[in-house]
Every structure is written in structure tokens, then in C-alpha cells.
Amino acid sequence: GAVVSQHPSWVICKSGTSVKIECRSLDFQATTMFWYRQFPKQSLMLMATSNEGSKATYEQGVEKDKFLINHASLTLSTLTVTSAHPEDSSFYICSARPNTQPQHFGDGTRLSIL
Amino acid sequence: GNSVTQMEGPVTLSEEAFLTINCTYTATGYPSLFWYVQYPGEGLQLLLKATKADDKGSNKGFEATYRKETTSFHLEKGSVQVSDSAVYFCALSDGGSSNTGKLIFGQGTTLQVKP
């Protein structure tokens, strides 16, 4: 079945640093990937739609300059949290769709900013 | 706009009990409906789906039927196991010509199954 790999699974870093999270589709090509943020015991909030070869589409209220998304190939999208601060600490999850099939999710990245 | 509402949790059951987690939706057009499951510290896994009215999705003993007349997609399982303990999310995606693939999630329902 379709597999989506997300890396790293856990990252702890100091306030002010930038953190890059990778999302890879392992056995299919994905022209579209999605990035979500999940707060403890809450639902997933769609942050942006990552489009291969073009700019990401951000949801209302999500800062484009804060959360940089690059989708340089059909199997890789990256989310960079720039100048991260404690309020950016969260669980970030990516997903990808094989053609018109349902989204398949990565295992998530737990980001902790000290 | 489109939205999904799930019953609040946590739902606590004894092993082998019957499970129902209610999900209702509001949508224009003909959305596809999904149930995802999230185990602690992990991402989401697709549990089942239905793409049109009266479709029944099923997997691992779980079932849900797409009811257009009641705009519902309730999740059921006849006999739960401790290993079913997780958070369950109901979701919809827009369908038809406006299929962007975006998922809209309910708030999630935590299921705790005790031995």
C-alpha cells in the first residue's frame, strides 16, 4: 500500500532556530501533499497544500513566511519552521494522495521549542 | 462551509462491547467520507471510506454507512478489543469537479477499551 515517510519524528531545539521537516511518498508520485498541525488532544488543522513545482497554497491565518513549504519533486515536500518559538511547538503531520486515492499520512513530527 | 461534527469523548468500553461513534457532516455537493484512526504518538491511518450515498465502508470489523438523508457516517464495531484504543477521526473531502483533495476533520473521539 501507499506509504508516506516523515522525518524527523521528534526534534527539540532552541528558540530562534529553523527546523526542516521532510515528507516523502515512498512508492508513488504525489503532485499534491498536505501539511497539518495538531495540538494536544485536538483535531488536525490544515496548514497548507503543497503543489509540486509551484507555490504552496496556505490556509487562512497561516503565516507563509513562518512556515516555508517546498515541493521540489514528485516524492518530496519539506516544511521549514523559521525562527521557531515555543508557541510553534506542536505535532506536524504531512499527507499525500496517490492520484485520486485517499490521503495517506506520515507518522508525524513532534516539535518542541525550548 | 463544509464541516464535520463527532460525538465528544472519551468513550470508555469494556472489551467485547459494541461501539458506536457518531459523525454528522455539513457539505455542499457530494463529498467522500472517511474514518481515520490515530494511535498514540503516530500519524493517521485510513480505517475506511465511502464515496457515495448508501455506500458501506468496512475494515477490521469496523463499519460505517454513508447516509445522505441524515448526513451521517457513524462508526460501528460489534466487539471492541483493547487494541482498538485510539483516537478516531471522521473526515470529508470535497468531491466532484471541485475535488481539491482537502480533508476536513471532526474533532476526534478518544476510545478507551478496558480488559
mmCIF file with all atom_site columns, C-alpha atoms in Angstrom:
data_model
loop_
_atom_site.group_PDB
_atom_site.id
_atom_site.type_symbol
_atom_site.label_atom_id
_atom_site.label_alt_id
_atom_site.label_comp_id
_atom_site.label_asym_id
_atom_site.label_entity_id
_atom_site.label_seq_id
_atom_site.pdbx_PDB_ins_code
_atom_site.Cartn_x
_atom_site.Cartn_y
_atom_site.Cartn_z
_atom_site.occupancy
_atom_site.B_iso_or_equiv
_atom_site.pdbx_formal_charge
_atom_site.auth_seq_id
_atom_site.auth_comp_id
_atom_site.auth_asym_id
_atom_site.auth_atom_id
_atom_site.pdbx_PDB_model_num
ATOM 1   C CA . GLY A 1 1   ? 0.000   0.000  0.000   1.00 0.00 ? 1   GLY A CA 1
ATOM 2   C CA . ALA A 1 2   ? 0.876   3.641  -0.259  1.00 0.00 ? 2   ALA A CA 1
ATOM 3   C CA . VAL A 1 3   ? 3.483   4.711  2.267   1.00 0.00 ? 3   VAL A CA 1
ATOM 4   C CA . VAL A 1 4   ? 4.381   8.201  3.394   1.00 0.00 ? 4   VAL A CA 1
ATOM 5   C CA . SER A 1 5   ? 7.563   8.725  5.381   1.00 0.00 ? 5   SER A CA 1
ATOM 6   C CA . GLN A 1 6   ? 8.092   11.757 7.588   1.00 0.00 ? 6   GLN A CA 1
ATOM 7   C CA . HIS A 1 7   ? 11.393  12.776 9.146   1.00 0.00 ? 7   HIS A CA 1
ATOM 8   C CA . PRO A 1 8   ? 12.406  13.548 11.821  1.00 0.00 ? 8   PRO A CA 1
ATOM 9   C CA . SER A 1 9   ? 9.880   12.035 14.167  1.00 0.00 ? 9   SER A CA 1
ATOM 10  C CA . TRP A 1 10  ? 10.949  14.194 17.092  1.00 0.00 ? 10  TRP A CA 1
ATOM 11  C CA . VAL A 1 11  ? 13.009  17.346 17.292  1.00 0.00 ? 11  VAL A CA 1
ATOM 12  C CA . ILE A 1 12  ? 13.946  19.556 20.206  1.00 0.00 ? 12  ILE A CA 1
ATOM 13  C CA . CYS A 1 13  ? 15.700  22.830 19.536  1.00 0.00 ? 13  CYS A CA 1
ATOM 14  C CA . LYS A 1 14  ? 16.357  26.246 20.927  1.00 0.00 ? 14  LYS A CA 1
ATOM 15  C CA . SER A 1 15  ? 14.155  29.225 20.294  1.00 0.00 ? 15  SER A CA 1
ATOM 16  C CA . GLY A 1 16  ? 15.194  31.160 17.182  1.00 0.00 ? 16  GLY A CA 1
ATOM 17  C CA . THR A 1 17  ? 16.436  28.221 15.152  1.00 0.00 ? 17  THR A CA 1
ATOM 18  C CA . SER A 1 18  ? 14.847  26.967 11.962  1.00 0.00 ? 18  SER A CA 1
ATOM 19  C CA . VAL A 1 19  ? 13.652  23.404 11.648  1.00 0.00 ? 19  VAL A CA 1
ATOM 20  C CA . LYS A 1 20  ? 13.072  21.456 8.447   1.00 0.00 ? 20  LYS A CA 1
ATOM 21  C CA . ILE A 1 21  ? 10.652  18.531 8.269   1.00 0.00 ? 21  ILE A CA 1
ATOM 22  C CA . GLU A 1 22  ? 10.647  16.188 5.292   1.00 0.00 ? 22  GLU A CA 1
ATOM 23  C CA . CYS A 1 23  ? 7.723   14.295 3.857   1.00 0.00 ? 23  CYS A CA 1
ATOM 24  C CA . ARG A 1 24  ? 8.324   11.593 1.270   1.00 0.00 ? 24  ARG A CA 1
ATOM 25  C CA . SER A 1 25  ? 5.993   9.381  -0.697  1.00 0.00 ? 25  SER A CA 1
ATOM 26  C CA . LEU A 1 26  ? 7.863   6.096  -0.898  1.00 0.00 ? 26  LEU A CA 1
ATOM 27  C CA . ASP A 1 27  ? 6.033   4.094  -3.533  1.00 0.00 ? 27  ASP A CA 1
ATOM 28  C CA . PHE A 1 28  ? 4.017   6.599  -5.516  1.00 0.00 ? 28  PHE A CA 1
ATOM 29  C CA . GLN A 1 29  ? 4.300   10.058 -7.007  1.00 0.00 ? 29  GLN A CA 1
ATOM 30  C CA . ALA A 1 30  ? 2.397   12.856 -5.347  1.00 0.00 ? 30  ALA A CA 1
ATOM 31  C CA . THR A 1 31  ? 1.762   16.121 -7.141  1.00 0.00 ? 31  THR A CA 1
ATOM 32  C CA . THR A 1 32  ? -0.053  17.291 -4.037  1.00 0.00 ? 32  THR A CA 1
ATOM 33  C CA . MET A 1 33  ? 0.913   16.915 -0.404  1.00 0.00 ? 33  MET A CA 1
ATOM 34  C CA . PHE A 1 34  ? -0.696  18.438 2.644   1.00 0.00 ? 34  PHE A CA 1
ATOM 35  C CA . TRP A 1 35  ? 0.709   19.766 5.902   1.00 0.00 ? 35  TRP A CA 1
ATOM 36  C CA . TYR A 1 36  ? -1.293  19.688 9.121   1.00 0.00 ? 36  TYR A CA 1
ATOM 37  C CA . ARG A 1 37  ? -0.737  20.869 12.641  1.00 0.00 ? 37  ARG A CA 1
ATOM 38  C CA . GLN A 1 38  ? -2.225  19.116 15.627  1.00 0.00 ? 38  GLN A CA 1
ATOM 39  C CA . PHE A 1 39  ? -2.377  20.489 19.148  1.00 0.00 ? 39  PHE A CA 1
ATOM 40  C CA . PRO A 1 40  ? -2.629  18.076 22.092  1.00 0.00 ? 40  PRO A CA 1
ATOM 41  C CA . LYS A 1 41  ? -5.963  16.289 22.196  1.00 0.00 ? 41  LYS A CA 1
ATOM 42  C CA . GLN A 1 42  ? -7.265  18.307 19.283  1.00 0.00 ? 42  GLN A CA 1
ATOM 43  C CA . SER A 1 43  ? -8.065  17.699 15.674  1.00 0.00 ? 43  SER A CA 1
ATOM 44  C CA . LEU A 1 44  ? -5.826  18.297 12.678  1.00 0.00 ? 44  LEU A CA 1
ATOM 45  C CA . MET A 1 45  ? -5.689  21.762 11.241  1.00 0.00 ? 45  MET A CA 1
ATOM 46  C CA . LEU A 1 46  ? -4.753  22.022 7.584   1.00 0.00 ? 46  LEU A CA 1
ATOM 47  C CA . MET A 1 47  ? -1.912  24.491 7.214   1.00 0.00 ? 47  MET A CA 1
ATOM 48  C CA . ALA A 1 48  ? -1.202  24.356 3.509   1.00 0.00 ? 48  ALA A CA 1
ATOM 49  C CA . THR A 1 49  ? -1.419  22.387 0.309   1.00 0.00 ? 49  THR A CA 1
ATOM 50  C CA . SER A 1 50  ? 1.963   21.697 -1.227  1.00 0.00 ? 50  SER A CA 1
ATOM 51  C CA . ASN A 1 51  ? 1.987   21.629 -5.013  1.00 0.00 ? 51  ASN A CA 1
ATOM 52  C CA . GLU A 1 52  ? 4.882   20.103 -6.948  1.00 0.00 ? 52  GLU A CA 1
ATOM 53  C CA . GLY A 1 53  ? 6.698   22.710 -8.990  1.00 0.00 ? 53  GLY A CA 1
ATOM 54  C CA . SER A 1 54  ? 4.637   25.651 -7.795  1.00 0.00 ? 54  SER A CA 1
ATOM 55  C CA . LYS A 1 55  ? 3.890   27.704 -4.733  1.00 0.00 ? 55  LYS A CA 1
ATOM 56  C CA . ALA A 1 56  ? 2.063   26.200 -1.810  1.00 0.00 ? 56  ALA A CA 1
ATOM 57  C CA . THR A 1 57  ? -1.487  27.232 -1.058  1.00 0.00 ? 57  THR A CA 1
ATOM 58  C CA . TYR A 1 58  ? -1.797  28.367 2.546   1.00 0.00 ? 58  TYR A CA 1
ATOM 59  C CA . GLU A 1 59  ? -4.934  28.280 4.643   1.00 0.00 ? 59  GLU A CA 1
ATOM 60  C CA . GLN A 1 60  ? -6.248  31.455 6.141   1.00 0.00 ? 60  GLN A CA 1
ATOM 61  C CA . GLY A 1 61  ? -4.311  32.552 9.190   1.00 0.00 ? 61  GLY A CA 1
ATOM 62  C CA . VAL A 1 62  ? -1.159  30.544 8.420   1.00 0.00 ? 62  VAL A CA 1
ATOM 63  C CA . GLU A 1 63  ? 1.948   32.689 8.038   1.00 0.00 ? 63  GLU A CA 1
ATOM 64  C CA . LYS A 1 64  ? 3.674   31.954 4.742   1.00 0.00 ? 64  LYS A CA 1
ATOM 65  C CA . ASP A 1 65  ? 6.977   33.413 5.850   1.00 0.00 ? 65  ASP A CA 1
ATOM 66  C CA . LYS A 1 66  ? 6.898   31.425 9.057   1.00 0.00 ? 66  LYS A CA 1
ATOM 67  C CA . PHE A 1 67  ? 6.102   28.067 7.534   1.00 0.00 ? 67  PHE A CA 1
ATOM 68  C CA . LEU A 1 68  ? 8.038   27.676 4.309   1.00 0.00 ? 68  LEU A CA 1
ATOM 69  C CA . ILE A 1 69  ? 6.956   24.835 2.060   1.00 0.00 ? 69  ILE A CA 1
ATOM 70  C CA . ASN A 1 70  ? 8.953   23.456 -0.828  1.00 0.00 ? 70  ASN A CA 1
ATOM 71  C CA . HIS A 1 71  ? 7.757   20.670 -3.095  1.00 0.00 ? 71  HIS A CA 1
ATOM 72  C CA . ALA A 1 72  ? 10.701  20.215 -5.396  1.00 0.00 ? 72  ALA A CA 1
ATOM 73  C CA . SER A 1 73  ? 9.951   16.728 -6.653  1.00 0.00 ? 73  SER A CA 1
ATOM 74  C CA . LEU A 1 74  ? 7.041   14.359 -7.036  1.00 0.00 ? 74  LEU A CA 1
ATOM 75  C CA . THR A 1 75  ? 8.087   12.442 -3.928  1.00 0.00 ? 75  THR A CA 1
ATOM 76  C CA . LEU A 1 76  ? 9.326   15.105 -1.530  1.00 0.00 ? 76  LEU A CA 1
ATOM 77  C CA . SER A 1 77  ? 7.826   18.078 0.243   1.00 0.00 ? 77  SER A CA 1
ATOM 78  C CA . THR A 1 78  ? 9.527   19.979 3.054   1.00 0.00 ? 78  THR A CA 1
ATOM 79  C CA . LEU A 1 79  ? 8.152   22.239 5.745   1.00 0.00 ? 79  LEU A CA 1
ATOM 80  C CA . THR A 1 80  ? 10.577  24.666 7.360   1.00 0.00 ? 80  THR A CA 1
ATOM 81  C CA . VAL A 1 81  ? 9.541   26.377 10.556  1.00 0.00 ? 81  VAL A CA 1
ATOM 82  C CA . THR A 1 82  ? 11.617  29.538 10.507  1.00 0.00 ? 82  THR A CA 1
ATOM 83  C CA . SER A 1 83  ? 12.877  31.231 13.654  1.00 0.00 ? 83  SER A CA 1
ATOM 84  C CA . ALA A 1 84  ? 10.885  28.830 15.764  1.00 0.00 ? 84  ALA A CA 1
ATOM 85  C CA . HIS A 1 85  ? 9.499   29.920 19.130  1.00 0.00 ? 85  HIS A CA 1
ATOM 86  C CA . PRO A 1 86  ? 7.850   27.957 21.938  1.00 0.00 ? 86  PRO A CA 1
ATOM 87  C CA . GLU A 1 87  ? 4.377   28.690 20.550  1.00 0.00 ? 87  GLU A CA 1
ATOM 88  C CA . ASP A 1 88  ? 5.370   26.764 17.411  1.00 0.00 ? 88  ASP A CA 1
ATOM 89  C CA . SER A 1 89  ? 5.732   23.596 19.458  1.00 0.00 ? 89  SER A CA 1
ATOM 90  C CA . SER A 1 90  ? 3.241   21.115 18.109  1.00 0.00 ? 90  SER A CA 1
ATOM 91  C CA . PHE A 1 91  ? 2.735   17.871 16.238  1.00 0.00 ? 91  PHE A CA 1
ATOM 92  C CA . TYR A 1 92  ? 3.118   18.363 12.495  1.00 0.00 ? 92  TYR A CA 1
ATOM 93  C CA . ILE A 1 93  ? 1.739   15.759 10.108  1.00 0.00 ? 93  ILE A CA 1
ATOM 94  C CA . CYS A 1 94  ? 2.030   15.506 6.353   1.00 0.00 ? 94  CYS A CA 1
ATOM 95  C CA . SER A 1 95  ? -0.046  13.524 3.915   1.00 0.00 ? 95  SER A CA 1
ATOM 96  C CA . ALA A 1 96  ? 0.000   12.670 0.239   1.00 0.00 ? 96  ALA A CA 1
ATOM 97  C CA . ARG A 1 97  ? -2.504  11.368 -2.255  1.00 0.00 ? 97  ARG A CA 1
ATOM 98  C CA . PRO A 1 98  ? -1.749  8.677  -4.826  1.00 0.00 ? 98  PRO A CA 1
ATOM 99  C CA . ASN A 1 99  ? -3.736  10.084 -7.754  1.00 0.00 ? 99  ASN A CA 1
ATOM 100 C CA . THR A 1 100 ? -7.364  10.318 -6.591  1.00 0.00 ? 100 THR A CA 1
ATOM 101 C CA . GLN A 1 101 ? -6.970  7.875  -3.735  1.00 0.00 ? 101 GLN A CA 1
ATOM 102 C CA . PRO A 1 102 ? -7.497  8.858  -0.098  1.00 0.00 ? 102 PRO A CA 1
ATOM 103 C CA . GLN A 1 103 ? -4.727  10.706 1.652   1.00 0.00 ? 103 GLN A CA 1
ATOM 104 C CA . HIS A 1 104 ? -2.043  8.655  3.336   1.00 0.00 ? 104 HIS A CA 1
ATOM 105 C CA . PHE A 1 105 ? -0.370  10.164 6.353   1.00 0.00 ? 105 PHE A CA 1
ATOM 106 C CA . GLY A 1 106 ? 3.129   10.240 7.709   1.00 0.00 ? 106 GLY A CA 1
ATOM 107 C CA . ASP A 1 107 ? 3.753   9.344  11.332  1.00 0.00 ? 107 ASP A CA 1
ATOM 108 C CA . GLY A 1 108 ? 4.147   12.978 12.300  1.00 0.00 ? 108 GLY A CA 1
ATOM 109 C CA . THR A 1 109 ? 6.911   15.127 13.759  1.00 0.00 ? 109 THR A CA 1
ATOM 110 C CA . ARG A 1 110 ? 6.794   16.284 17.332  1.00 0.00 ? 110 ARG A CA 1
ATOM 111 C CA . LEU A 1 111 ? 8.454   19.683 17.517  1.00 0.00 ? 111 LEU A CA 1
ATOM 112 C CA . SER A 1 112 ? 9.485   21.078 20.888  1.00 0.00 ? 112 SER A CA 1
ATOM 113 C CA . ILE A 1 113 ? 10.996  24.544 21.066  1.00 0.00 ? 113 ILE A CA 1
ATOM 114 C CA . LEU A 1 114 ? 12.794  25.411 24.275  1.00 0.00 ? 114 LEU A CA 1
ATOM 115 C CA . GLY B 2 1   ? -18.887 25.844 4.529   1.00 0.00 ? 1   GLY B CA 1
ATOM 116 C CA . ASN B 2 2   ? -18.212 22.150 4.943   1.00 0.00 ? 2   ASN B CA 1
ATOM 117 C CA . SER B 2 3   ? -17.872 20.788 8.458   1.00 0.00 ? 3   SER B CA 1
ATOM 118 C CA . VAL B 2 4   ? -17.780 17.554 10.437  1.00 0.00 ? 4   VAL B CA 1
ATOM 119 C CA . THR B 2 5   ? -19.098 17.011 13.946  1.00 0.00 ? 5   THR B CA 1
ATOM 120 C CA . GLN B 2 6   ? -18.253 13.987 16.075  1.00 0.00 ? 6   GLN B CA 1
ATOM 121 C CA . MET B 2 7   ? -19.546 12.882 19.419  1.00 0.00 ? 7   MET B CA 1
ATOM 122 C CA . GLU B 2 8   ? -17.383 14.019 22.271  1.00 0.00 ? 8   GLU B CA 1
ATOM 123 C CA . GLY B 2 9   ? -15.220 11.566 24.089  1.00 0.00 ? 9   GLY B CA 1
ATOM 124 C CA . PRO B 2 10  ? -13.665 9.869  25.728  1.00 0.00 ? 10  PRO B CA 1
ATOM 125 C CA . VAL B 2 11  ? -15.684 6.771  25.099  1.00 0.00 ? 11  VAL B CA 1
ATOM 126 C CA . THR B 2 12  ? -14.821 4.066  27.599  1.00 0.00 ? 12  THR B CA 1
ATOM 127 C CA . LEU B 2 13  ? -15.925 0.500  26.948  1.00 0.00 ? 13  LEU B CA 1
ATOM 128 C CA . SER B 2 14  ? -15.198 -2.948 28.225  1.00 0.00 ? 14  SER B CA 1
ATOM 129 C CA . GLU B 2 15  ? -13.651 -5.473 25.879  1.00 0.00 ? 15  GLU B CA 1
ATOM 130 C CA . GLU B 2 16  ? -16.196 -7.139 23.550  1.00 0.00 ? 16  GLU B CA 1
ATOM 131 C CA . ALA B 2 17  ? -18.691 -4.294 23.943  1.00 0.00 ? 17  ALA B CA 1
ATOM 132 C CA . PHE B 2 18  ? -20.487 -2.724 20.987  1.00 0.00 ? 18  PHE B CA 1
ATOM 133 C CA . LEU B 2 19  ? -19.079 0.544  19.710  1.00 0.00 ? 19  LEU B CA 1
ATOM 134 C CA . THR B 2 20  ? -20.803 3.464  18.053  1.00 0.00 ? 20  THR B CA 1
ATOM 135 C CA . ILE B 2 21  ? -19.103 6.782  17.389  1.00 0.00 ? 21  ILE B CA 1
ATOM 136 C CA . ASN B 2 22  ? -21.460 9.303  15.863  1.00 0.00 ? 22  ASN B CA 1
ATOM 137 C CA . CYS B 2 23  ? -20.426 11.554 12.997  1.00 0.00 ? 23  CYS B CA 1
ATOM 138 C CA . THR B 2 24  ? -22.535 14.061 11.106  1.00 0.00 ? 24  THR B CA 1
ATOM 139 C CA . TYR B 2 25  ? -21.494 16.404 8.363   1.00 0.00 ? 25  TYR B CA 1
ATOM 140 C CA . THR B 2 26  ? -22.473 19.527 6.513   1.00 0.00 ? 26  THR B CA 1
ATOM 141 C CA . ALA B 2 27  ? -21.403 19.777 2.913   1.00 0.00 ? 27  ALA B CA 1
ATOM 142 C CA . THR B 2 28  ? -22.345 21.060 -0.486  1.00 0.00 ? 28  THR B CA 1
ATOM 143 C CA . GLY B 2 29  ? -22.213 18.686 -3.373  1.00 0.00 ? 29  GLY B CA 1
ATOM 144 C CA . TYR B 2 30  ? -21.255 15.061 -2.930  1.00 0.00 ? 30  TYR B CA 1
ATOM 145 C CA . PRO B 2 31  ? -18.362 14.627 -0.543  1.00 0.00 ? 31  PRO B CA 1
ATOM 146 C CA . SER B 2 32  ? -16.452 11.462 0.174   1.00 0.00 ? 32  SER B CA 1
ATOM 147 C CA . LEU B 2 33  ? -16.431 10.373 3.807   1.00 0.00 ? 33  LEU B CA 1
ATOM 148 C CA . PHE B 2 34  ? -13.652 8.767  5.803   1.00 0.00 ? 34  PHE B CA 1
ATOM 149 C CA . TRP B 2 35  ? -12.767 7.386  9.179   1.00 0.00 ? 35  TRP B CA 1
ATOM 150 C CA . TYR B 2 36  ? -9.139  7.661  10.259  1.00 0.00 ? 36  TYR B CA 1
ATOM 151 C CA . VAL B 2 37  ? -7.560  6.199  13.386  1.00 0.00 ? 37  VAL B CA 1
ATOM 152 C CA . GLN B 2 38  ? -4.616  7.643  15.294  1.00 0.00 ? 38  GLN B CA 1
ATOM 153 C CA . TYR B 2 39  ? -2.662  5.583  17.783  1.00 0.00 ? 39  TYR B CA 1
ATOM 154 C CA . PRO B 2 40  ? -0.630  7.433  20.444  1.00 0.00 ? 40  PRO B CA 1
ATOM 155 C CA . GLY B 2 41  ? 2.330   9.311  19.013  1.00 0.00 ? 41  GLY B CA 1
ATOM 156 C CA . GLU B 2 42  ? 1.585   8.306  15.451  1.00 0.00 ? 42  GLU B CA 1
ATOM 157 C CA . GLY B 2 43  ? 0.080   9.772  12.316  1.00 0.00 ? 43  GLY B CA 1
ATOM 158 C CA . LEU B 2 44  ? -3.311  8.875  10.957  1.00 0.00 ? 44  LEU B CA 1
ATOM 159 C CA . GLN B 2 45  ? -4.240  5.628  9.283   1.00 0.00 ? 45  GLN B CA 1
ATOM 160 C CA . LEU B 2 46  ? -7.187  5.293  6.954   1.00 0.00 ? 46  LEU B CA 1
ATOM 161 C CA . LEU B 2 47  ? -9.703  2.943  8.531   1.00 0.00 ? 47  LEU B CA 1
ATOM 162 C CA . LEU B 2 48  ? -12.489 3.003  5.962   1.00 0.00 ? 48  LEU B CA 1
ATOM 163 C CA . LYS B 2 49  ? -14.182 5.194  3.409   1.00 0.00 ? 49  LYS B CA 1
ATOM 164 C CA . ALA B 2 50  ? -17.364 5.693  1.413   1.00 0.00 ? 50  ALA B CA 1
ATOM 165 C CA . THR B 2 51  ? -17.660 7.772  -1.700  1.00 0.00 ? 51  THR B CA 1
ATOM 166 C CA . LYS B 2 52  ? -21.404 7.956  -2.337  1.00 0.00 ? 52  LYS B CA 1
ATOM 167 C CA . ALA B 2 53  ? -24.740 7.692  -0.607  1.00 0.00 ? 53  ALA B CA 1
ATOM 168 C CA . ASP B 2 54  ? -25.618 4.274  0.836   1.00 0.00 ? 54  ASP B CA 1
ATOM 169 C CA . ASP B 2 55  ? -22.065 3.007  0.433   1.00 0.00 ? 55  ASP B CA 1
ATOM 170 C CA . LYS B 2 56  ? -20.826 0.996  3.394   1.00 0.00 ? 56  LYS B CA 1
ATOM 171 C CA . GLY B 2 57  ? -17.153 1.146  4.244   1.00 0.00 ? 57  GLY B CA 1
ATOM 172 C CA . SER B 2 58  ? -15.710 -1.675 6.313   1.00 0.00 ? 58  SER B CA 1
ATOM 173 C CA . ASN B 2 59  ? -12.342 -2.767 7.628   1.00 0.00 ? 59  ASN B CA 1
ATOM 174 C CA . LYS B 2 60  ? -11.032 -4.747 10.608  1.00 0.00 ? 60  LYS B CA 1
ATOM 175 C CA . GLY B 2 61  ? -14.546 -5.268 11.930  1.00 0.00 ? 61  GLY B CA 1
ATOM 176 C CA . PHE B 2 62  ? -15.432 -1.578 11.759  1.00 0.00 ? 62  PHE B CA 1
ATOM 177 C CA . GLU B 2 63  ? -18.282 -0.373 9.551   1.00 0.00 ? 63  GLU B CA 1
ATOM 178 C CA . ALA B 2 64  ? -19.827 2.934  8.566   1.00 0.00 ? 64  ALA B CA 1
ATOM 179 C CA . THR B 2 65  ? -22.644 3.701  6.130   1.00 0.00 ? 65  THR B CA 1
ATOM 180 C CA . TYR B 2 66  ? -22.919 6.939  4.157   1.00 0.00 ? 66  TYR B CA 1
ATOM 181 C CA . ARG B 2 67  ? -26.398 8.241  4.984   1.00 0.00 ? 67  ARG B CA 1
ATOM 182 C CA . LYS B 2 68  ? -27.242 11.229 2.846   1.00 0.00 ? 68  LYS B CA 1
ATOM 183 C CA . GLU B 2 69  ? -30.749 11.648 4.290   1.00 0.00 ? 69  GLU B CA 1
ATOM 184 C CA . THR B 2 70  ? -29.383 12.097 7.802   1.00 0.00 ? 70  THR B CA 1
ATOM 185 C CA . THR B 2 71  ? -25.966 13.466 6.711   1.00 0.00 ? 71  THR B CA 1
ATOM 186 C CA . SER B 2 72  ? -24.290 10.907 8.934   1.00 0.00 ? 72  SER B CA 1
ATOM 187 C CA . PHE B 2 73  ? -21.425 8.427  8.817   1.00 0.00 ? 73  PHE B CA 1
ATOM 188 C CA . HIS B 2 74  ? -21.485 6.695  12.181  1.00 0.00 ? 74  HIS B CA 1
ATOM 189 C CA . LEU B 2 75  ? -18.679 4.260  13.008  1.00 0.00 ? 75  LEU B CA 1
ATOM 190 C CA . GLU B 2 76  ? -19.632 0.903  14.497  1.00 0.00 ? 76  GLU B CA 1
ATOM 191 C CA . LYS B 2 77  ? -17.919 -2.255 15.676  1.00 0.00 ? 77  LYS B CA 1
ATOM 192 C CA . GLY B 2 78  ? -19.642 -5.244 17.142  1.00 0.00 ? 78  GLY B CA 1
ATOM 193 C CA . SER B 2 79  ? -16.961 -6.290 19.618  1.00 0.00 ? 79  SER B CA 1
ATOM 194 C CA . VAL B 2 80  ? -14.111 -3.986 20.552  1.00 0.00 ? 80  VAL B CA 1
ATOM 195 C CA . GLN B 2 81  ? -10.675 -5.065 21.723  1.00 0.00 ? 81  GLN B CA 1
ATOM 196 C CA . VAL B 2 82  ? -8.133  -3.359 23.943  1.00 0.00 ? 82  VAL B CA 1
ATOM 197 C CA . SER B 2 83  ? -6.002  -2.831 20.841  1.00 0.00 ? 83  SER B CA 1
ATOM 198 C CA . ASP B 2 84  ? -8.759  -0.639 19.364  1.00 0.00 ? 84  ASP B CA 1
ATOM 199 C CA . SER B 2 85  ? -7.968  2.053  21.930  1.00 0.00 ? 85  SER B CA 1
ATOM 200 C CA . ALA B 2 86  ? -7.068  5.121  19.892  1.00 0.00 ? 86  ALA B CA 1
ATOM 201 C CA . VAL B 2 87  ? -8.423  8.420  18.626  1.00 0.00 ? 87  VAL B CA 1
ATOM 202 C CA . TYR B 2 88  ? -10.894 8.171  15.754  1.00 0.00 ? 88  TYR B CA 1
ATOM 203 C CA . PHE B 2 89  ? -11.412 10.988 13.281  1.00 0.00 ? 89  PHE B CA 1
ATOM 204 C CA . CYS B 2 90  ? -14.310 11.380 10.890  1.00 0.00 ? 90  CYS B CA 1
ATOM 205 C CA . ALA B 2 91  ? -13.459 13.409 7.796   1.00 0.00 ? 91  ALA B CA 1
ATOM 206 C CA . LEU B 2 92  ? -14.866 14.521 4.493   1.00 0.00 ? 92  LEU B CA 1
ATOM 207 C CA . SER B 2 93  ? -13.310 15.660 1.280   1.00 0.00 ? 93  SER B CA 1
ATOM 208 C CA . ASP B 2 94  ? -14.956 17.632 -1.442  1.00 0.00 ? 94  ASP B CA 1
ATOM 209 C CA . GLY B 2 95  ? -15.878 15.554 -4.431  1.00 0.00 ? 95  GLY B CA 1
ATOM 210 C CA . GLY B 2 96  ? -16.951 16.025 -7.999  1.00 0.00 ? 96  GLY B CA 1
ATOM 211 C CA . SER B 2 97  ? -15.366 18.612 -10.242 1.00 0.00 ? 97  SER B CA 1
ATOM 212 C CA . SER B 2 98  ? -14.140 20.664 -7.295  1.00 0.00 ? 98  SER B CA 1
ATOM 213 C CA . ASN B 2 99  ? -12.129 17.819 -5.834  1.00 0.00 ? 99  ASN B CA 1
ATOM 214 C CA . THR B 2 100 ? -9.173  19.543 -4.222  1.00 0.00 ? 100 THR B CA 1
ATOM 215 C CA . GLY B 2 101 ? -8.380  16.584 -2.048  1.00 0.00 ? 101 GLY B CA 1
ATOM 216 C CA . LYS B 2 102 ? -8.588  18.679 1.087   1.00 0.00 ? 102 LYS B CA 1
ATOM 217 C CA . LEU B 2 103 ? -9.807  16.860 4.151   1.00 0.00 ? 103 LEU B CA 1
ATOM 218 C CA . ILE B 2 104 ? -11.965 18.444 6.798   1.00 0.00 ? 104 ILE B CA 1
ATOM 219 C CA . PHE B 2 105 ? -11.749 16.632 10.112  1.00 0.00 ? 105 PHE B CA 1
ATOM 220 C CA . GLY B 2 106 ? -14.057 16.276 13.028  1.00 0.00 ? 106 GLY B CA 1
ATOM 221 C CA . GLN B 2 107 ? -12.636 16.969 16.449  1.00 0.00 ? 107 GLN B CA 1
ATOM 222 C CA . GLY B 2 108 ? -11.744 13.333 17.109  1.00 0.00 ? 108 GLY B CA 1
ATOM 223 C CA . THR B 2 109 ? -13.144 10.858 19.604  1.00 0.00 ? 109 THR B CA 1
ATOM 224 C CA . THR B 2 110 ? -10.915 9.029  22.039  1.00 0.00 ? 110 THR B CA 1
ATOM 225 C CA . LEU B 2 111 ? -11.822 5.394  22.593  1.00 0.00 ? 111 LEU B CA 1
ATOM 226 C CA . GLN B 2 112 ? -10.559 3.582  25.666  1.00 0.00 ? 112 GLN B CA 1
ATOM 227 C CA . VAL B 2 113 ? -11.193 -0.139 25.865  1.00 0.00 ? 113 VAL B CA 1
ATOM 228 C CA . LYS B 2 114 ? -10.621 -1.811 29.208  1.00 0.00 ? 114 LYS B CA 1
ATOM 229 C CA . PRO B 2 115 ? -9.881  -5.531 29.591  1.00 0.00 ? 115 PRO B CA 1
#
